Amino acid sequence: MTLPENITETERTALDAAAFRRLVAHLDAHKEVQNIDLMLLADFCRNCLGDWWREAAAERGIDVTRDQGRERVYGMPPAEWKAQFQTETSPEKIAAFKARQAAKEP
């Protein structure tokens, strides 16, 4: 990827971080969007994003647990978010998710 000549690597990192924070804020503002919906549409969810954050920390020698990484995205402990905002997933969505996962297998 070629960045505009006037953007430094430090600025790119800051822009990437700002976009991540905006994505997290957007997800927080749309708690009605369930993780299964995100998985069906985009093949990632809040859990994935939290896991990626934890993996980025590990790459930098920072010890972050899975729950801590996910809490960064959820804005609260994942179990608390689940209890407050997660709805029951329909059998149709579960079937669609399983089909999507099966389609990815070689």
mmCIF file of N, CA, C and O in Angstrom:
data_model
loop_
_atom_site.group_PDB
_atom_site.id
_atom_site.type_symbol
_atom_site.label_atom_id
_atom_site.label_comp_id
_atom_site.label_asym_id
_atom_site.label_seq_id
_atom_site.Cartn_x
_atom_site.Cartn_y
_atom_site.Cartn_z
ATOM 1 N N MET A 1 0.849 -1.173 0.000
ATOM 2 C CA MET A 1 0.000 0.000 0.000
ATOM 3 C C MET A 1 0.896 1.239 0.000
ATOM 4 O O MET A 1 1.849 1.331 0.757
ATOM 5 N N THR A 2 0.567 2.169 -0.839
ATOM 6 C CA THR A 2 1.317 3.407 -0.922
ATOM 7 C C THR A 2 0.531 4.511 -0.227
ATOM 8 O O THR A 2 -0.626 4.764 -0.560
ATOM 9 N N LEU A 3 1.177 5.120 0.746
ATOM 10 C CA LEU A 3 0.563 6.241 1.454
ATOM 11 C C LEU A 3 0.872 7.535 0.716
ATOM 12 O O LEU A 3 1.889 7.627 0.019
ATOM 13 N N PRO A 4 0.024 8.547 0.878
ATOM 14 C CA PRO A 4 0.389 9.848 0.324
ATOM 15 C C PRO A 4 1.757 10.265 0.867
ATOM 16 O O PRO A 4 2.099 9.955 2.009
ATOM 17 N N GLU A 5 2.508 10.953 0.063
ATOM 18 C CA GLU A 5 3.874 11.320 0.434
ATOM 19 C C GLU A 5 3.951 12.146 1.711
ATOM 20 O O GLU A 5 4.958 12.116 2.409
ATOM 21 N N ASN A 6 2.891 12.890 2.031
ATOM 22 C CA ASN A 6 2.960 13.768 3.191
ATOM 23 C C ASN A 6 2.528 13.084 4.494
ATOM 24 O O ASN A 6 2.468 13.731 5.537
ATOM 25 N N ILE A 7 2.260 11.766 4.468
ATOM 26 C CA ILE A 7 1.876 11.044 5.685
ATOM 27 C C ILE A 7 3.046 10.176 6.133
ATOM 28 O O ILE A 7 3.524 9.328 5.376
ATOM 29 N N THR A 8 3.479 10.396 7.353
ATOM 30 C CA THR A 8 4.572 9.598 7.901
ATOM 31 C C THR A 8 4.024 8.298 8.482
ATOM 32 O O THR A 8 2.812 8.143 8.678
ATOM 33 N N GLU A 9 4.890 7.373 8.764
ATOM 34 C CA GLU A 9 4.501 6.109 9.388
ATOM 35 C C GLU A 9 3.856 6.356 10.751
ATOM 36 O O GLU A 9 2.880 5.703 11.116
ATOM 37 N N THR A 10 4.380 7.315 11.488
ATOM 38 C CA THR A 10 3.801 7.663 12.790
ATOM 39 C C THR A 10 2.388 8.205 12.620
ATOM 40 O O THR A 10 1.480 7.845 13.374
ATOM 41 N N GLU A 11 2.188 9.043 11.623
ATOM 42 C CA GLU A 11 0.858 9.574 11.355
ATOM 43 C C GLU A 11 -0.096 8.462 10.905
ATOM 44 O O GLU A 11 -1.261 8.439 11.301
ATOM 45 N N ARG A 12 0.389 7.533 10.083
ATOM 46 C CA ARG A 12 -0.435 6.409 9.643
ATOM 47 C C ARG A 12 -0.892 5.585 10.837
ATOM 48 O O ARG A 12 -2.055 5.213 10.940
ATOM 49 N N THR A 13 0.034 5.337 11.751
ATOM 50 C CA THR A 13 -0.310 4.584 12.959
ATOM 51 C C THR A 13 -1.372 5.321 13.760
ATOM 52 O O THR A 13 -2.328 4.718 14.257
ATOM 53 N N ALA A 14 -1.237 6.637 13.877
ATOM 54 C CA ALA A 14 -2.226 7.436 14.608
ATOM 55 C C ALA A 14 -3.585 7.394 13.910
ATOM 56 O O ALA A 14 -4.628 7.304 14.569
ATOM 57 N N LEU A 15 -3.586 7.447 12.581
ATOM 58 C CA LEU A 15 -4.832 7.365 11.823
ATOM 59 C C LEU A 15 -5.479 5.988 11.981
ATOM 60 O O LEU A 15 -6.701 5.873 12.153
ATOM 61 N N ASP A 16 -4.658 4.940 11.924
ATOM 62 C CA ASP A 16 -5.171 3.586 12.128
ATOM 63 C C ASP A 16 -5.800 3.452 13.514
ATOM 64 O O ASP A 16 -6.882 2.872 13.671
ATOM 65 N N ALA A 17 -5.127 3.992 14.514
ATOM 66 C CA ALA A 17 -5.643 3.934 15.883
ATOM 67 C C ALA A 17 -6.953 4.702 16.011
ATOM 68 O O ALA A 17 -7.896 4.245 16.671
ATOM 69 N N ALA A 18 -7.026 5.863 15.367
ATOM 70 C CA ALA A 18 -8.253 6.660 15.415
ATOM 71 C C ALA A 18 -9.404 5.905 14.743
ATOM 72 O O ALA A 18 -10.535 5.917 15.242
ATOM 73 N N ALA A 19 -9.122 5.233 13.638
ATOM 74 C CA ALA A 19 -10.160 4.457 12.947
ATOM 75 C C ALA A 19 -10.623 3.293 13.818
ATOM 76 O O ALA A 19 -11.822 2.996 13.888
ATOM 77 N N PHE A 20 -9.681 2.643 14.518
ATOM 78 C CA PHE A 20 -10.047 1.557 15.434
ATOM 79 C C PHE A 20 -10.958 2.081 16.540
ATOM 80 O O PHE A 20 -11.997 1.484 16.833
ATOM 81 N N ARG A 21 -10.580 3.207 17.134
ATOM 82 C CA ARG A 21 -11.406 3.777 18.211
ATOM 83 C C ARG A 21 -12.791 4.136 17.703
ATOM 84 O O ARG A 21 -13.791 3.932 18.395
ATOM 85 N N ARG A 22 -12.873 4.649 16.491
ATOM 86 C CA ARG A 22 -14.178 4.993 15.923
ATOM 87 C C ARG A 22 -15.008 3.739 15.660
ATOM 88 O O ARG A 22 -16.225 3.728 15.890
ATOM 89 N N LEU A 23 -14.368 2.680 15.177
ATOM 90 C CA LEU A 23 -15.080 1.421 14.967
ATOM 91 C C LEU A 23 -15.619 0.881 16.288
ATOM 92 O O LEU A 23 -16.779 0.474 16.372
ATOM 93 N N VAL A 24 -14.814 0.898 17.327
ATOM 94 C CA VAL A 24 -15.249 0.431 18.644
ATOM 95 C C VAL A 24 -16.419 1.287 19.150
ATOM 96 O O VAL A 24 -17.415 0.761 19.653
ATOM 97 N N ALA A 25 -16.318 2.593 18.976
ATOM 98 C CA ALA A 25 -17.410 3.479 19.407
ATOM 99 C C ALA A 25 -18.678 3.213 18.593
ATOM 100 O O ALA A 25 -19.786 3.222 19.142
ATOM 101 N N HIS A 26 -18.519 2.962 17.318
ATOM 102 C CA HIS A 26 -19.667 2.667 16.464
ATOM 103 C C HIS A 26 -20.349 1.375 16.910
ATOM 104 O O HIS A 26 -21.578 1.319 17.019
ATOM 105 N N LEU A 27 -19.560 0.348 17.164
ATOM 106 C CA LEU A 27 -20.126 -0.916 17.650
ATOM 107 C C LEU A 27 -20.818 -0.706 18.995
ATOM 108 O O LEU A 27 -21.884 -1.276 19.239
ATOM 109 N N ASP A 28 -20.230 0.109 19.851
ATOM 110 C CA ASP A 28 -20.828 0.384 21.157
ATOM 111 C C ASP A 28 -22.171 1.101 21.010
ATOM 112 O O ASP A 28 -23.108 0.850 21.766
ATOM 113 N N ALA A 29 -22.258 1.971 20.029
ATOM 114 C CA ALA A 29 -23.498 2.709 19.804
ATOM 115 C C ALA A 29 -24.582 1.843 19.157
ATOM 116 O O ALA A 29 -25.743 2.235 19.126
ATOM 117 N N HIS A 30 -24.181 0.678 18.660
ATOM 118 C CA HIS A 30 -25.124 -0.206 17.967
ATOM 119 C C HIS A 30 -25.133 -1.594 18.600
ATOM 120 O O HIS A 30 -24.868 -2.603 17.937
ATOM 121 N N LYS A 31 -25.454 -1.606 19.871
ATOM 122 C CA LYS A 31 -25.510 -2.877 20.595
ATOM 123 C C LYS A 31 -26.591 -3.799 20.045
ATOM 124 O O LYS A 31 -26.560 -4.994 20.279
ATOM 125 N N GLU A 32 -27.552 -3.227 19.306
ATOM 126 C CA GLU A 32 -28.589 -4.067 18.711
ATOM 127 C C GLU A 32 -28.026 -4.988 17.628
ATOM 128 O O GLU A 32 -28.630 -5.997 17.280
ATOM 129 N N VAL A 33 -26.870 -4.648 17.110
ATOM 130 C CA VAL A 33 -26.214 -5.504 16.128
ATOM 131 C C VAL A 33 -25.486 -6.603 16.896
ATOM 132 O O VAL A 33 -24.542 -6.340 17.643
ATOM 133 N N GLN A 34 -25.953 -7.805 16.722
ATOM 134 C CA GLN A 34 -25.405 -8.940 17.440
ATOM 135 C C GLN A 34 -24.146 -9.463 16.742
ATOM 136 O O GLN A 34 -23.945 -9.250 15.536
ATOM 137 N N ASN A 35 -23.319 -10.166 17.498
ATOM 138 C CA ASN A 35 -22.098 -10.725 16.923
ATOM 139 C C ASN A 35 -22.404 -11.674 15.767
ATOM 140 O O ASN A 35 -21.684 -11.685 14.765
ATOM 141 N N ILE A 36 -23.467 -12.456 15.874
ATOM 142 C CA ILE A 36 -23.816 -13.368 14.781
ATOM 143 C C ILE A 36 -24.114 -12.586 13.510
ATOM 144 O O ILE A 36 -23.756 -13.008 12.411
ATOM 145 N N ASP A 37 -24.734 -11.418 13.645
ATOM 146 C CA ASP A 37 -25.015 -10.574 12.469
ATOM 147 C C ASP A 37 -23.705 -10.127 11.819
ATOM 148 O O ASP A 37 -23.569 -10.155 10.587
ATOM 149 N N LEU A 38 -22.770 -9.704 12.650
ATOM 150 C CA LEU A 38 -21.463 -9.284 12.126
ATOM 151 C C LEU A 38 -20.750 -10.453 11.447
ATOM 152 O O LEU A 38 -20.162 -10.292 10.369
ATOM 153 N N MET A 39 -20.809 -11.640 12.068
ATOM 154 C CA MET A 39 -20.140 -12.809 11.491
ATOM 155 C C MET A 39 -20.747 -13.174 10.137
ATOM 156 O O MET A 39 -20.021 -13.523 9.205
ATOM 157 N N LEU A 40 -22.065 -13.096 10.043
ATOM 158 C CA LEU A 40 -22.721 -13.448 8.783
ATOM 159 C C LEU A 40 -22.420 -12.443 7.675
ATOM 160 O O LEU A 40 -22.272 -12.821 6.514
ATOM 161 N N LEU A 41 -22.309 -11.178 8.034
ATOM 162 C CA LEU A 41 -22.090 -10.141 7.026
ATOM 163 C C LEU A 41 -20.620 -9.879 6.720
ATOM 164 O O LEU A 41 -20.256 -9.615 5.573
ATOM 165 N N ALA A 42 -19.786 -9.929 7.758
ATOM 166 C CA ALA A 42 -18.400 -9.484 7.578
ATOM 167 C C ALA A 42 -17.351 -10.506 7.990
ATOM 168 O O ALA A 42 -16.158 -10.253 7.860
ATOM 169 N N ASP A 43 -17.795 -11.647 8.518
ATOM 170 C CA ASP A 43 -16.888 -12.724 8.931
ATOM 171 C C ASP A 43 -15.943 -12.297 10.058
ATOM 172 O O ASP A 43 -14.825 -12.768 10.164
ATOM 173 N N PHE A 44 -16.393 -11.356 10.885
ATOM 174 C CA PHE A 44 -15.708 -11.004 12.124
ATOM 175 C C PHE A 44 -16.749 -10.434 13.063
ATOM 176 O O PHE A 44 -17.846 -10.067 12.648
ATOM 177 N N CYS A 45 -16.404 -10.399 14.353
ATOM 178 C CA CYS A 45 -17.341 -9.858 15.344
ATOM 179 C C CYS A 45 -16.552 -9.121 16.423
ATOM 180 O O CYS A 45 -15.337 -8.972 16.331
ATOM 181 N N ARG A 46 -17.246 -8.686 17.443
ATOM 182 C CA ARG A 46 -16.593 -7.980 18.546
ATOM 183 C C ARG A 46 -15.523 -8.863 19.194
ATOM 184 O O ARG A 46 -14.450 -8.385 19.546
ATOM 185 N N ASN A 47 -15.831 -10.157 19.351
ATOM 186 C CA ASN A 47 -14.846 -11.065 19.940
ATOM 187 C C ASN A 47 -13.584 -11.119 19.091
ATOM 188 O O ASN A 47 -12.468 -11.078 19.621
ATOM 189 N N CYS A 48 -13.749 -11.214 17.781
ATOM 190 C CA CYS A 48 -12.595 -11.246 16.873
ATOM 191 C C CYS A 48 -11.748 -9.991 17.046
ATOM 192 O O CYS A 48 -10.519 -10.066 17.154
ATOM 193 N N LEU A 49 -12.404 -8.852 17.060
ATOM 194 C CA LEU A 49 -11.698 -7.579 17.182
ATOM 195 C C LEU A 49 -10.915 -7.520 18.496
ATOM 196 O O LEU A 49 -9.755 -7.090 18.518
ATOM 197 N N GLY A 50 -11.532 -7.976 19.583
ATOM 198 C CA GLY A 50 -10.839 -8.024 20.867
ATOM 199 C C GLY A 50 -9.662 -8.989 20.851
ATOM 200 O O GLY A 50 -8.606 -8.710 21.419
ATOM 201 N N ASP A 51 -9.845 -10.118 20.169
ATOM 202 C CA ASP A 51 -8.752 -11.095 20.056
ATOM 203 C C ASP A 51 -7.608 -10.518 19.224
ATOM 204 O O ASP A 51 -6.426 -10.715 19.551
ATOM 205 N N TRP A 52 -7.933 -9.794 18.170
ATOM 206 C CA TRP A 52 -6.889 -9.172 17.347
ATOM 207 C C TRP A 52 -6.128 -8.138 18.163
ATOM 208 O O TRP A 52 -4.909 -7.991 18.024
ATOM 209 N N TRP A 53 -6.832 -7.403 19.014
ATOM 210 C CA TRP A 53 -6.196 -6.400 19.864
ATOM 211 C C TRP A 53 -5.230 -7.092 20.831
ATOM 212 O O TRP A 53 -4.107 -6.639 21.025
ATOM 213 N N ARG A 54 -5.690 -8.203 21.417
ATOM 214 C CA ARG A 54 -4.838 -8.967 22.335
ATOM 215 C C ARG A 54 -3.608 -9.507 21.599
ATOM 216 O O ARG A 54 -2.488 -9.441 22.110
ATOM 217 N N GLU A 55 -3.789 -10.009 20.385
ATOM 218 C CA GLU A 55 -2.668 -10.520 19.604
ATOM 219 C C GLU A 55 -1.669 -9.411 19.273
ATOM 220 O O GLU A 55 -0.453 -9.636 19.296
ATOM 221 N N ALA A 56 -2.158 -8.220 18.971
ATOM 222 C CA ALA A 56 -1.274 -7.082 18.707
ATOM 223 C C ALA A 56 -0.477 -6.737 19.961
ATOM 224 O O ALA A 56 0.715 -6.411 19.871
ATOM 225 N N ALA A 57 -1.116 -6.829 21.118
ATOM 226 C CA ALA A 57 -0.411 -6.585 22.380
ATOM 227 C C ALA A 57 0.679 -7.631 22.572
ATOM 228 O O ALA A 57 1.821 -7.304 22.920
ATOM 229 N N ALA A 58 0.352 -8.894 22.321
ATOM 230 C CA ALA A 58 1.327 -9.982 22.494
ATOM 231 C C ALA A 58 2.530 -9.790 21.575
ATOM 232 O O ALA A 58 3.676 -10.046 21.981
ATOM 233 N N GLU A 59 2.290 -9.324 20.350
ATOM 234 C CA GLU A 59 3.382 -9.063 19.410
ATOM 235 C C GLU A 59 4.342 -8.005 19.942
ATOM 236 O O GLU A 59 5.498 -7.943 19.533
ATOM 237 N N ARG A 60 3.853 -7.182 20.857
ATOM 238 C CA ARG A 60 4.672 -6.120 21.440
ATOM 239 C C ARG A 60 5.133 -6.471 22.851
ATOM 240 O O ARG A 60 5.625 -5.623 23.585
ATOM 241 N N GLY A 61 4.967 -7.735 23.240
ATOM 242 C CA GLY A 61 5.421 -8.195 24.539
ATOM 243 C C GLY A 61 4.533 -7.769 25.694
ATOM 244 O O GLY A 61 4.968 -7.787 26.848
ATOM 245 N N ILE A 62 3.292 -7.406 25.397
ATOM 246 C CA ILE A 62 2.353 -6.970 26.434
ATOM 247 C C ILE A 62 1.393 -8.111 26.709
ATOM 248 O O ILE A 62 0.734 -8.619 25.785
ATOM 249 N N ASP A 63 1.310 -8.516 27.966
ATOM 250 C CA ASP A 63 0.452 -9.636 28.350
ATOM 251 C C ASP A 63 -0.970 -9.146 28.600
ATOM 252 O O ASP A 63 -1.213 -8.380 29.533
ATOM 253 N N VAL A 64 -1.877 -9.565 27.740
ATOM 254 C CA VAL A 64 -3.290 -9.205 27.840
ATOM 255 C C VAL A 64 -4.082 -10.503 27.738
ATOM 256 O O VAL A 64 -3.829 -11.312 26.844
ATOM 257 N N THR A 65 -5.019 -10.710 28.634
ATOM 258 C CA THR A 65 -5.851 -11.909 28.565
ATOM 259 C C THR A 65 -6.905 -11.756 27.474
ATOM 260 O O THR A 65 -7.182 -10.646 27.006
ATOM 261 N N ARG A 66 -7.502 -12.874 27.125
ATOM 262 C CA ARG A 66 -8.577 -12.843 26.137
ATOM 263 C C ARG A 66 -9.710 -11.932 26.603
ATOM 264 O O ARG A 66 -10.211 -11.101 25.836
ATOM 265 N N ASP A 67 -10.117 -12.079 27.854
ATOM 266 C CA ASP A 67 -11.202 -11.238 28.367
ATOM 267 C C ASP A 67 -10.825 -9.763 28.400
ATOM 268 O O ASP A 67 -11.662 -8.901 28.132
ATOM 269 N N GLN A 68 -9.565 -9.454 28.717
ATOM 270 C CA GLN A 68 -9.130 -8.057 28.717
ATOM 271 C C GLN A 68 -9.172 -7.472 27.309
ATOM 272 O O GLN A 68 -9.583 -6.323 27.122
ATOM 273 N N GLY A 69 -8.737 -8.237 26.323
ATOM 274 C CA GLY A 69 -8.793 -7.775 24.941
ATOM 275 C C GLY A 69 -10.219 -7.526 24.498
ATOM 276 O O GLY A 69 -10.531 -6.512 23.873
ATOM 277 N N ARG A 70 -11.097 -8.441 24.855
ATOM 278 C CA ARG A 70 -12.498 -8.290 24.468
ATOM 279 C C ARG A 70 -13.159 -7.149 25.239
ATOM 280 O O ARG A 70 -14.001 -6.445 24.688
ATOM 281 N N GLU A 71 -12.769 -6.960 26.493
ATOM 282 C CA GLU A 71 -13.326 -5.849 27.272
ATOM 283 C C GLU A 71 -12.969 -4.514 26.623
ATOM 284 O O GLU A 71 -13.749 -3.562 26.673
ATOM 285 N N ARG A 72 -11.808 -4.444 26.001
ATOM 286 C CA ARG A 72 -11.414 -3.211 25.297
ATOM 287 C C ARG A 72 -12.421 -2.873 24.218
ATOM 288 O O ARG A 72 -12.742 -1.711 23.987
ATOM 289 N N VAL A 73 -12.967 -3.878 23.568
ATOM 290 C CA VAL A 73 -13.930 -3.664 22.490
ATOM 291 C C VAL A 73 -15.345 -3.487 23.043
ATOM 292 O O VAL A 73 -16.078 -2.596 22.605
ATOM 293 N N TYR A 74 -15.728 -4.314 23.989
ATOM 294 C CA TYR A 74 -17.085 -4.257 24.543
ATOM 295 C C TYR A 74 -17.299 -3.055 25.467
ATOM 296 O O TYR A 74 -18.430 -2.626 25.677
ATOM 297 N N GLY A 75 -16.233 -2.555 26.065
ATOM 298 C CA GLY A 75 -16.369 -1.449 27.011
ATOM 299 C C GLY A 75 -16.799 -1.905 28.394
ATOM 300 O O GLY A 75 -17.080 -1.082 29.265
ATOM 301 N N MET A 76 -16.838 -3.211 28.595
ATOM 302 C CA MET A 76 -17.214 -3.825 29.866
ATOM 303 C C MET A 76 -16.811 -5.301 29.768
ATOM 304 O O MET A 76 -16.494 -5.768 28.672
ATOM 305 N N PRO A 77 -16.816 -6.007 30.878
ATOM 306 C CA PRO A 77 -16.503 -7.439 30.775
ATOM 307 C C PRO A 77 -17.453 -8.121 29.781
ATOM 308 O O PRO A 77 -18.663 -7.837 29.764
ATOM 309 N N PRO A 78 -16.928 -8.988 28.938
ATOM 310 C CA PRO A 78 -17.759 -9.630 27.914
ATOM 311 C C PRO A 78 -18.989 -10.343 28.487
ATOM 312 O O PRO A 78 -20.070 -10.280 27.888
ATOM 313 N N ALA A 79 -18.841 -10.984 29.618
ATOM 314 C CA ALA A 79 -19.982 -11.687 30.222
ATOM 315 C C ALA A 79 -21.085 -10.704 30.616
ATOM 316 O O ALA A 79 -22.278 -10.997 30.469
ATOM 317 N N GLU A 80 -20.685 -9.524 31.075
ATOM 318 C CA GLU A 80 -21.661 -8.489 31.433
ATOM 319 C C GLU A 80 -22.391 -7.982 30.189
ATOM 320 O O GLU A 80 -23.607 -7.815 30.194
ATOM 321 N N TRP A 81 -21.641 -7.732 29.107
ATOM 322 C CA TRP A 81 -22.250 -7.294 27.858
ATOM 323 C C TRP A 81 -23.242 -8.340 27.369
ATOM 324 O O TRP A 81 -24.367 -8.025 26.985
ATOM 325 N N LYS A 82 -22.802 -9.602 27.395
ATOM 326 C CA LYS A 82 -23.655 -10.696 26.935
ATOM 327 C C LYS A 82 -24.957 -10.738 27.732
ATOM 328 O O LYS A 82 -26.047 -10.858 27.158
ATOM 329 N N ALA A 83 -24.859 -10.608 29.045
ATOM 330 C CA ALA A 83 -26.053 -10.657 29.898
ATOM 331 C C ALA A 83 -26.991 -9.484 29.620
ATOM 332 O O ALA A 83 -28.220 -9.637 29.667
ATOM 333 N N GLN A 84 -26.438 -8.329 29.308
ATOM 334 C CA GLN A 84 -27.250 -7.129 29.107
ATOM 335 C C GLN A 84 -27.784 -6.963 27.675
ATOM 336 O O GLN A 84 -28.888 -6.452 27.488
ATOM 337 N N PHE A 85 -27.000 -7.368 26.697
ATOM 338 C CA PHE A 85 -27.319 -6.984 25.322
ATOM 339 C C PHE A 85 -27.473 -8.128 24.320
ATOM 340 O O PHE A 85 -28.052 -7.929 23.260
ATOM 341 N N GLN A 86 -26.937 -9.296 24.627
ATOM 342 C CA GLN A 86 -27.014 -10.372 23.647
ATOM 343 C C GLN A 86 -28.405 -10.991 23.649
ATOM 344 O O GLN A 86 -28.956 -11.287 24.700
ATOM 345 N N THR A 87 -28.933 -11.170 22.464
ATOM 346 C CA THR A 87 -30.241 -11.794 22.324
ATOM 347 C C THR A 87 -30.056 -13.237 21.860
ATOM 348 O O THR A 87 -28.966 -13.624 21.422
ATOM 349 N N GLU A 88 -31.114 -14.005 21.948
ATOM 350 C CA GLU A 88 -31.046 -15.390 21.498
ATOM 351 C C GLU A 88 -30.915 -15.415 19.979
ATOM 352 O O GLU A 88 -31.597 -14.663 19.271
ATOM 353 N N THR A 89 -30.052 -16.275 19.502
ATOM 354 C CA THR A 89 -29.823 -16.397 18.065
ATOM 355 C C THR A 89 -30.835 -17.365 17.467
ATOM 356 O O THR A 89 -31.062 -18.437 18.017
ATOM 357 N N SER A 90 -31.387 -16.978 16.359
ATOM 358 C CA SER A 90 -32.391 -17.824 15.704
ATOM 359 C C SER A 90 -31.729 -19.062 15.094
ATOM 360 O O SER A 90 -30.557 -19.024 14.714
ATOM 361 N N PRO A 91 -32.486 -20.140 14.982
ATOM 362 C CA PRO A 91 -31.957 -21.341 14.325
ATOM 363 C C PRO A 91 -31.506 -21.051 12.887
ATOM 364 O O PRO A 91 -30.526 -21.636 12.419
ATOM 365 N N GLU A 92 -32.190 -20.130 12.211
ATOM 366 C CA GLU A 92 -31.814 -19.787 10.842
ATOM 367 C C GLU A 92 -30.434 -19.133 10.786
ATOM 368 O O GLU A 92 -29.636 -19.422 9.891
ATOM 369 N N LYS A 93 -30.161 -18.251 11.746
ATOM 370 C CA LYS A 93 -28.850 -17.596 11.770
ATOM 371 C C LYS A 93 -27.752 -18.590 12.136
ATOM 372 O O LYS A 93 -26.648 -18.529 11.585
ATOM 373 N N ILE A 94 -28.049 -19.504 13.042
ATOM 374 C CA ILE A 94 -27.063 -20.535 13.399
ATOM 375 C C ILE A 94 -26.761 -21.402 12.183
ATOM 376 O O ILE A 94 -25.596 -21.695 11.886
ATOM 377 N N ALA A 95 -27.787 -21.791 11.452
ATOM 378 C CA ALA A 95 -27.594 -22.603 10.246
ATOM 379 C C ALA A 95 -26.795 -21.836 9.197
ATOM 380 O O ALA A 95 -25.894 -22.390 8.562
ATOM 381 N N ALA A 96 -27.106 -20.559 9.032
ATOM 382 C CA ALA A 96 -26.370 -19.733 8.062
ATOM 383 C C ALA A 96 -24.904 -19.613 8.463
ATOM 384 O O ALA A 96 -24.010 -19.670 7.614
ATOM 385 N N PHE A 97 -24.641 -19.448 9.765
ATOM 386 C CA PHE A 97 -23.266 -19.353 10.244
ATOM 387 C C PHE A 97 -22.520 -20.659 9.980
ATOM 388 O O PHE A 97 -21.393 -20.649 9.493
ATOM 389 N N LYS A 98 -23.151 -21.778 10.295
ATOM 390 C CA LYS A 98 -22.514 -23.081 10.063
ATOM 391 C C LYS A 98 -22.224 -23.288 8.585
ATOM 392 O O LYS A 98 -21.159 -23.789 8.216
ATOM 393 N N ALA A 99 -23.145 -22.883 7.734
ATOM 394 C CA ALA A 99 -22.933 -23.011 6.288
ATOM 395 C C ALA A 99 -21.777 -22.127 5.833
ATOM 396 O O ALA A 99 -20.955 -22.537 5.005
ATOM 397 N N ARG A 100 -21.706 -20.934 6.370
ATOM 398 C CA ARG A 100 -20.606 -20.026 6.009
ATOM 399 C C ARG A 100 -19.267 -20.614 6.424
ATOM 400 O O ARG A 100 -18.295 -20.567 5.676
ATOM 401 N N GLN A 101 -19.209 -21.168 7.628
ATOM 402 C CA GLN A 101 -17.971 -21.769 8.115
ATOM 403 C C GLN A 101 -17.590 -22.987 7.279
ATOM 404 O O GLN A 101 -16.429 -23.175 6.942
ATOM 405 N N ALA A 102 -18.572 -23.815 6.937
ATOM 406 C CA ALA A 102 -18.321 -24.999 6.122
ATOM 407 C C ALA A 102 -17.802 -24.626 4.741
ATOM 408 O O ALA A 102 -16.948 -25.321 4.183
ATOM 409 N N ALA A 103 -18.303 -23.535 4.199
ATOM 410 C CA ALA A 103 -17.873 -23.082 2.870
ATOM 411 C C ALA A 103 -16.413 -22.647 2.874
ATOM 412 O O ALA A 103 -15.766 -22.650 1.817
ATOM 413 N N LYS A 104 -15.880 -22.299 4.027
ATOM 414 C CA LYS A 104 -14.480 -21.861 4.116
ATOM 415 C C LYS A 104 -13.521 -23.047 4.170
ATOM 416 O O LYS A 104 -12.325 -22.872 3.957
ATOM 417 N N GLU A 105 -14.025 -24.225 4.486
ATOM 418 C CA GLU A 105 -13.163 -25.406 4.588
ATOM 419 C C GLU A 105 -12.681 -25.815 3.218
ATOM 420 O O GLU A 105 -13.439 -25.775 2.248
ATOM 421 N N PRO A 106 -11.400 -26.227 3.142
ATOM 422 C CA PRO A 106 -10.844 -26.609 1.833
ATOM 423 C C PRO A 106 -11.451 -27.886 1.286
ATOM 424 O O PRO A 106 -11.986 -28.689 1.858
#
